[in-house]
Coordinates of N, CA and C in Angstrom, one line a residue:
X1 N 0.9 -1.2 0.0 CA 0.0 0.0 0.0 C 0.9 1.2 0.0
X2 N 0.9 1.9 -1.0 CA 1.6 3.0 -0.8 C 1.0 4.2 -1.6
X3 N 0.6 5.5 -0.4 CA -0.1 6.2 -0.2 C 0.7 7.6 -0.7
X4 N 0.4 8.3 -1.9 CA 1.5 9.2 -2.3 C 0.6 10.4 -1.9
X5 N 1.7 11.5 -1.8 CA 1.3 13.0 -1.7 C 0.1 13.3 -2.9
X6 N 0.3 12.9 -3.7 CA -1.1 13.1 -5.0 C -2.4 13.1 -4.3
X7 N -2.2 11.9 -3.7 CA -3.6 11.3 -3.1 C -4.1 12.2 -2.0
X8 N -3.1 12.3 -1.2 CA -3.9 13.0 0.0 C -4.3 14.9 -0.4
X9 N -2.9 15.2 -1.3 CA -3.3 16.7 -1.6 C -5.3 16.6 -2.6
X10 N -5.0 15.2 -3.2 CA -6.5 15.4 -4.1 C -7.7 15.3 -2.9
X11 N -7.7 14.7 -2.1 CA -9.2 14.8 -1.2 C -9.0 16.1 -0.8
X12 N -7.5 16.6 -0.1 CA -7.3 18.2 0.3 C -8.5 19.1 -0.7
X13 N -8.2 18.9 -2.0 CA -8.8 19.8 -2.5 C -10.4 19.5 -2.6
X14 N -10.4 18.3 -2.6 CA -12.1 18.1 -2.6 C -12.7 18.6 -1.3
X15 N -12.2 17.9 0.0 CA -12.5 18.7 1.0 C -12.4 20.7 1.2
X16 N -11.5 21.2 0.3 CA -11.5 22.8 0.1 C -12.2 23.1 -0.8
X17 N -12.8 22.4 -1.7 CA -14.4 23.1 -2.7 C -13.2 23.3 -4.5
X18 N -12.2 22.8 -4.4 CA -11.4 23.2 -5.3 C -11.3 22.2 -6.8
X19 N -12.1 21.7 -7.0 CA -12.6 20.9 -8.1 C -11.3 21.0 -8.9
X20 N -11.1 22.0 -9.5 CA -10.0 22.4 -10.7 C -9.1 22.0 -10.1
X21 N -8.4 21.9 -9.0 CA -7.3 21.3 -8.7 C -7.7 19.6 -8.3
X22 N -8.4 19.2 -8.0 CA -8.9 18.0 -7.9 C -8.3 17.4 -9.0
X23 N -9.4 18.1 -9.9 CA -9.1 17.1 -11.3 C -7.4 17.3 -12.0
X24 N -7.0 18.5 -11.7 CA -5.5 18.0 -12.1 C -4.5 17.0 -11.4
X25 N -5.1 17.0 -10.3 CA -4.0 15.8 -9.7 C -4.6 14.4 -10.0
X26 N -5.7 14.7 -9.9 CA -6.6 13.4 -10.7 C -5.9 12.7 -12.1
X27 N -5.8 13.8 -12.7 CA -4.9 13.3 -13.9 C -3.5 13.1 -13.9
X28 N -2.7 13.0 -12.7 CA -1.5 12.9 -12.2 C -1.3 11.7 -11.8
X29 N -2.6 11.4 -11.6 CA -2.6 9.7 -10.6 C -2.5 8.6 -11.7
X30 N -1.0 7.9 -11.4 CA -1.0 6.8 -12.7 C -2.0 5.6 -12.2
X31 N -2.4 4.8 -13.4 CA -2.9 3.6 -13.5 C -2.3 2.5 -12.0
X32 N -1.0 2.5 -12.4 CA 0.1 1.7 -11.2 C -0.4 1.9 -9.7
X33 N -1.0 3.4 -9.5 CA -1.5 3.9 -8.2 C -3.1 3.5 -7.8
X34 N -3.7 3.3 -9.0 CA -5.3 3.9 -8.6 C -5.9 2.9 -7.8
X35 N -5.2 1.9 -7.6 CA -6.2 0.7 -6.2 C -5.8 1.2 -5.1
X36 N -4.8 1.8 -4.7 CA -4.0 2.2 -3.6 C -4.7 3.7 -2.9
X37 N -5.0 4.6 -4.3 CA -5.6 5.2 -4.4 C -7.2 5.7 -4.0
X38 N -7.8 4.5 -4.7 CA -9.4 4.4 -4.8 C -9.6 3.8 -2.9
X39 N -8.4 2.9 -2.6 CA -8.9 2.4 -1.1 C -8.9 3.7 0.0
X40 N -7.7 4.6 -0.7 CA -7.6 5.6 0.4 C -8.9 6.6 0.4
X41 N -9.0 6.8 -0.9 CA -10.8 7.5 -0.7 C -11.5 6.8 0.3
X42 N -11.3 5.6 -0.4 CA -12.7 4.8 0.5 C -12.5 4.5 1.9
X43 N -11.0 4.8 2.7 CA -10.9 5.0 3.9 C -11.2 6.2 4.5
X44 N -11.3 7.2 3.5 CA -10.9 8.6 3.7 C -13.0 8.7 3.9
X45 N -13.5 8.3 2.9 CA -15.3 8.7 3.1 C -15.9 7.8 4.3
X46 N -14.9 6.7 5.0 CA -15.8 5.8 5.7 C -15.7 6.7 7.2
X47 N -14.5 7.7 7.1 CA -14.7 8.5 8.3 C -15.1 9.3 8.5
X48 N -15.5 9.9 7.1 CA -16.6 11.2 7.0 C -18.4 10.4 7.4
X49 N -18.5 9.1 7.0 CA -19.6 8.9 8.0 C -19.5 9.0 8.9
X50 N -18.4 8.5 9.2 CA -18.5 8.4 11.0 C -18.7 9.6 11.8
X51 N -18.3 10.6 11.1 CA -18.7 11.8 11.5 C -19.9 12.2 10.9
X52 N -20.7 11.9 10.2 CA -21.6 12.4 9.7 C -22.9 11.4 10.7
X53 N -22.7 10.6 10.9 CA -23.8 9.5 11.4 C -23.3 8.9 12.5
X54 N -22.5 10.1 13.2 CA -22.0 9.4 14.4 C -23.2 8.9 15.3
X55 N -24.2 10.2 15.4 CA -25.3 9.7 16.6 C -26.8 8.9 16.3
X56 N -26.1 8.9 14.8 CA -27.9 8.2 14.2 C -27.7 8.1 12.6
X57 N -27.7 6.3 12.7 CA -27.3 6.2 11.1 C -28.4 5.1 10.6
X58 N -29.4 5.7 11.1 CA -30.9 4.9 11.0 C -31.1 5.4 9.1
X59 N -32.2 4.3 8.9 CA -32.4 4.9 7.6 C -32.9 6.0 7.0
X60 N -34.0 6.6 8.2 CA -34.1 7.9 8.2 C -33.5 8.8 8.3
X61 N -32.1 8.7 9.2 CA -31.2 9.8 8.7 C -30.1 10.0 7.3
X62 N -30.0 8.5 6.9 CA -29.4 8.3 5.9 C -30.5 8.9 4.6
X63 N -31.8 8.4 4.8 CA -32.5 9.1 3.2 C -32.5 10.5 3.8
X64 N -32.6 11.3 4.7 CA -32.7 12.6 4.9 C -31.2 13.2 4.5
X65 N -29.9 13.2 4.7 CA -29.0 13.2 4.2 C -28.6 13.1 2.8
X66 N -29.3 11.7 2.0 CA -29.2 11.6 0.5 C -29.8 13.0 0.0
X67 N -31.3 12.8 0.5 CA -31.9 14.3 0.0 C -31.6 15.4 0.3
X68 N -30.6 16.0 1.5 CA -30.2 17.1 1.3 C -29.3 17.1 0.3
X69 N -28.2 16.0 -0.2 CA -27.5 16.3 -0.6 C -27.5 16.0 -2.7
X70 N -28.9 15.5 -3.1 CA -29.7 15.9 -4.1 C -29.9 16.7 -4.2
X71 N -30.4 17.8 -3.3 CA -30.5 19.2 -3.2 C -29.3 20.5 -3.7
X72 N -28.4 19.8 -2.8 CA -27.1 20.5 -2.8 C -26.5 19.9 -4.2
X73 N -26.7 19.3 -4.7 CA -26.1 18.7 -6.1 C -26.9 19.0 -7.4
X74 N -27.6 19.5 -7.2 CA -28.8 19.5 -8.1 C -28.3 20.0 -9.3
X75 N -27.5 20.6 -10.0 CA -26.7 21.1 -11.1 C -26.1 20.5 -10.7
X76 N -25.6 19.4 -10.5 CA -24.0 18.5 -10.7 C -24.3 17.9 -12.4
X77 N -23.2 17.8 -12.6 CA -22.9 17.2 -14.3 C -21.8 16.5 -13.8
X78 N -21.8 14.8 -14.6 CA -23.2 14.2 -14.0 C -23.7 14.4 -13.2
X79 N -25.1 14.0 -13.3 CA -25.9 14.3 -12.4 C -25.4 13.3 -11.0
X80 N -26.1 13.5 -9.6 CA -25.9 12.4 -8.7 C -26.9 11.2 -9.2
X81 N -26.2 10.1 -8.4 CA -27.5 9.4 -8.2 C -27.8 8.4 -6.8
X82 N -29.0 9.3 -6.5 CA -29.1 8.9 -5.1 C -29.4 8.1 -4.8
X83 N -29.8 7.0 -5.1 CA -29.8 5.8 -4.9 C -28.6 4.8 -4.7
X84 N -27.6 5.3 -5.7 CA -25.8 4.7 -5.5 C -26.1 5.3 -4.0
X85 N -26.0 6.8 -3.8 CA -25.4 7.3 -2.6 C -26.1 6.4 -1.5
X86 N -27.3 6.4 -0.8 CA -27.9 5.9 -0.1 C -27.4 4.3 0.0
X87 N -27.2 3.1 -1.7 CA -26.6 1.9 -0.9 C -25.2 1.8 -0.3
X88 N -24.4 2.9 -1.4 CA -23.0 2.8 -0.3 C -23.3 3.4 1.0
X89 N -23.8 4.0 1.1 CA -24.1 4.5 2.5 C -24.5 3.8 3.6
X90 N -26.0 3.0 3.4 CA -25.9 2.0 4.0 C -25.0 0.2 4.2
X91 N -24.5 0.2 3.1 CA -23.6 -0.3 2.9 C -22.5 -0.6 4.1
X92 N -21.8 0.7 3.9 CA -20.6 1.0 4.9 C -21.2 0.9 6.1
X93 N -22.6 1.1 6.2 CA -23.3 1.1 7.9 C -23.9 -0.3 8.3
X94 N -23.3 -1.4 7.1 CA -23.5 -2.6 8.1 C -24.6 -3.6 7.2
X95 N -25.3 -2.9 5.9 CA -25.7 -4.0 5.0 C -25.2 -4.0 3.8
X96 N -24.0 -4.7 4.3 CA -22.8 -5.1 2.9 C -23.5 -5.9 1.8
X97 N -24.2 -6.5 2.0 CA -24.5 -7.0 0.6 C -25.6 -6.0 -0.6
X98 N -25.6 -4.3 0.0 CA -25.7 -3.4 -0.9 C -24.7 -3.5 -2.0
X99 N -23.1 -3.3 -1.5 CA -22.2 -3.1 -2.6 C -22.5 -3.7 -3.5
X100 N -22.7 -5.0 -3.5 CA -23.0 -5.9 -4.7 C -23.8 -5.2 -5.7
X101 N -24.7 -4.2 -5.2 CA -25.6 -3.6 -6.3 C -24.9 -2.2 -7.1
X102 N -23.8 -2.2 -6.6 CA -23.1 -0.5 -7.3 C -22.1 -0.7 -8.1
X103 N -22.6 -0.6 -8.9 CA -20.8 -0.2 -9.8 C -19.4 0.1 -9.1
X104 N -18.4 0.1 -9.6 CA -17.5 0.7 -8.8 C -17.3 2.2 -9.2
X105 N -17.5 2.5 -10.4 CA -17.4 3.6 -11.2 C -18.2 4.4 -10.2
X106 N -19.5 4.0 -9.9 CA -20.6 5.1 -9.6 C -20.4 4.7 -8.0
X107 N -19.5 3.9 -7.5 CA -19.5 4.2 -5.9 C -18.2 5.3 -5.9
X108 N -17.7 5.4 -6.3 CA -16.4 6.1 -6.3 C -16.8 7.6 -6.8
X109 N -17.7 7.7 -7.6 CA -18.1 8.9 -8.0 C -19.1 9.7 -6.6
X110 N -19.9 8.2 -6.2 CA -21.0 9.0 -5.0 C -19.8 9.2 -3.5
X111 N -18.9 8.5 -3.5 CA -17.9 9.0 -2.4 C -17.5 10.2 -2.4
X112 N -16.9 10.9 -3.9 CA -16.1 12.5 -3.9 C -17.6 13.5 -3.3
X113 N -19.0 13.1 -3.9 CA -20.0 13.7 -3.0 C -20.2 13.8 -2.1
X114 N -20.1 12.8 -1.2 CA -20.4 12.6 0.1 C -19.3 13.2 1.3
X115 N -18.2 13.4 0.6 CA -16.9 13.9 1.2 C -17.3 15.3 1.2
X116 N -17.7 16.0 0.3 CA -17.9 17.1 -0.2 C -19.1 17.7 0.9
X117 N -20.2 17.4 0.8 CA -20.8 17.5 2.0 C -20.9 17.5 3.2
X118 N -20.1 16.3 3.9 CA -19.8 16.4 5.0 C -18.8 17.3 5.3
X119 N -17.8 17.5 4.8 CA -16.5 18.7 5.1 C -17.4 19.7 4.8
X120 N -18.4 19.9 3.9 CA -19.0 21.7 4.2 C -20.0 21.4 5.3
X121 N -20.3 20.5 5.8 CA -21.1 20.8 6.9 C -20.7 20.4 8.8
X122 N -19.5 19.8 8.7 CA -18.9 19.3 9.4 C -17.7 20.2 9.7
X123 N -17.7 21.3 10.8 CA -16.7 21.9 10.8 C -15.3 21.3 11.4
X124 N -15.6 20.1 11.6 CA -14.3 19.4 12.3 C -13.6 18.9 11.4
X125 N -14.2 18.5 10.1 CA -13.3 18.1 9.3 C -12.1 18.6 8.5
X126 N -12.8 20.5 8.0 CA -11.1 21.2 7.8 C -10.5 21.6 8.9
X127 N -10.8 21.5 10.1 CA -9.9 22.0 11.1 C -9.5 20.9 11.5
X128 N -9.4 19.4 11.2 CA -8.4 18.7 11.7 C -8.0 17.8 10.2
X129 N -8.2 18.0 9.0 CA -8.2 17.6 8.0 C -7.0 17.0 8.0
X130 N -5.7 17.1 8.3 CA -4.3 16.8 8.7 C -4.4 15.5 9.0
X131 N -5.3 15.1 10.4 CA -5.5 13.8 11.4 C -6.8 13.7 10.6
X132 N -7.5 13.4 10.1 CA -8.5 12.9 9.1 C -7.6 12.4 8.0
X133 N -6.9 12.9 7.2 CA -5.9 12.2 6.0 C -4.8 11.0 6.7
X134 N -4.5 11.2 7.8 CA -3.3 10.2 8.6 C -4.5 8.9 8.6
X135 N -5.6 9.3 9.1 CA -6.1 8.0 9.9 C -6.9 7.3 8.9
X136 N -7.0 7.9 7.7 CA -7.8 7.2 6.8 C -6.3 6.6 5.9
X137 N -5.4 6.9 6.1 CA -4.1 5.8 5.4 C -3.9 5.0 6.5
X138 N -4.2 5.2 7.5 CA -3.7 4.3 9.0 C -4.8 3.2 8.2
X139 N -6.2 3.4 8.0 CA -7.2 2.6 7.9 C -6.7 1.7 6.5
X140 N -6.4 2.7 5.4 CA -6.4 2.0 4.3 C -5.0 1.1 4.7
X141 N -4.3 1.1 5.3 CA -3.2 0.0 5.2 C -3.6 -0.9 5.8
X142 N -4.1 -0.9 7.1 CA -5.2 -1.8 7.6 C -6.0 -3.0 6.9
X143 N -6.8 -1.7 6.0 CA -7.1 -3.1 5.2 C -6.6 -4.0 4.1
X144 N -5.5 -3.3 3.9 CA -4.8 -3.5 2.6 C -4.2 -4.9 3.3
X145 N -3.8 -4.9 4.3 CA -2.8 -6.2 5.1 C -4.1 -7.2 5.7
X146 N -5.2 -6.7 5.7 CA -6.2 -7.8 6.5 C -6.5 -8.6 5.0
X147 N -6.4 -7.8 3.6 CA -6.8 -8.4 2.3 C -5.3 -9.4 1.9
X148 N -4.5 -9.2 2.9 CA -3.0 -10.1 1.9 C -3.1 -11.1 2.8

């Protein structure tokens, strides 16, 4: 597992609203990197739940959540789709045999959303964004070694 400066400055910028630089480092990221890559997102969004649904990750707060964030997306190109969002969502909250129903394309696309909203609504996330990127590569090696 090896976690390069690319990776972590690209969620930096998704968590700072900064798309344009997103997508350049996006296009920095070789082929060689993108599993190493894609896991660190996926370590990096499973702690933005945890902050997001720390006190209630019932279904009702999860479809209240989807819908705000339909709302808040509503001019996205592509569009969202909230239905991806809501099964990774629940998903990651304990009924794993959602994944099976998502693409990987469109869970990885509804993750940069989900990140996106919780960092603008979650003020703890840019103020400790530093220890949020450490612990989500702590996590992604984690699982990288529970998979070998």
């Amino acid at each position: 597992m090896q976690i390069q400066s690319t990776h972590r400055d690209f969620i930096k910028a998704i968590v700072l609203g900064d798309a344009a630089r997103a997508g350049e480092l996006n296009e920095q990221i070789p082929d060689s990197e993108r599993r190493d890559f894609h896991v660190f997102v996926t370590a990096f969004f499973t702690l933005m739940l945890e902050q997001q649904f720390e006190k209630d990750s019932s279904r009702e707060a999860i479809s209240k959540f989807v819908d705000e964030l339909r709302y808040d997306f509503r001019d996205a190109q592509p569009p969202i789709q909230p239905l991806v969002v809501e099964a990774i969502i629940r998903a990651s909250c304990g009924e794993e045999h959602l994944f099976d129903e998502v693409e990987p394309k469109d869970s990885f696309r509804a993750e940069f959303q989900v990140i996106t909203k919780v960092s603008h609504q979650v003020p703890a996330v840019k103020a400790r964004l530093d220890d949020f990127l450490s612990d989500a590569e702590l996590l992604a090696r984690q699982w990288d070694a529970e998979e070998s």
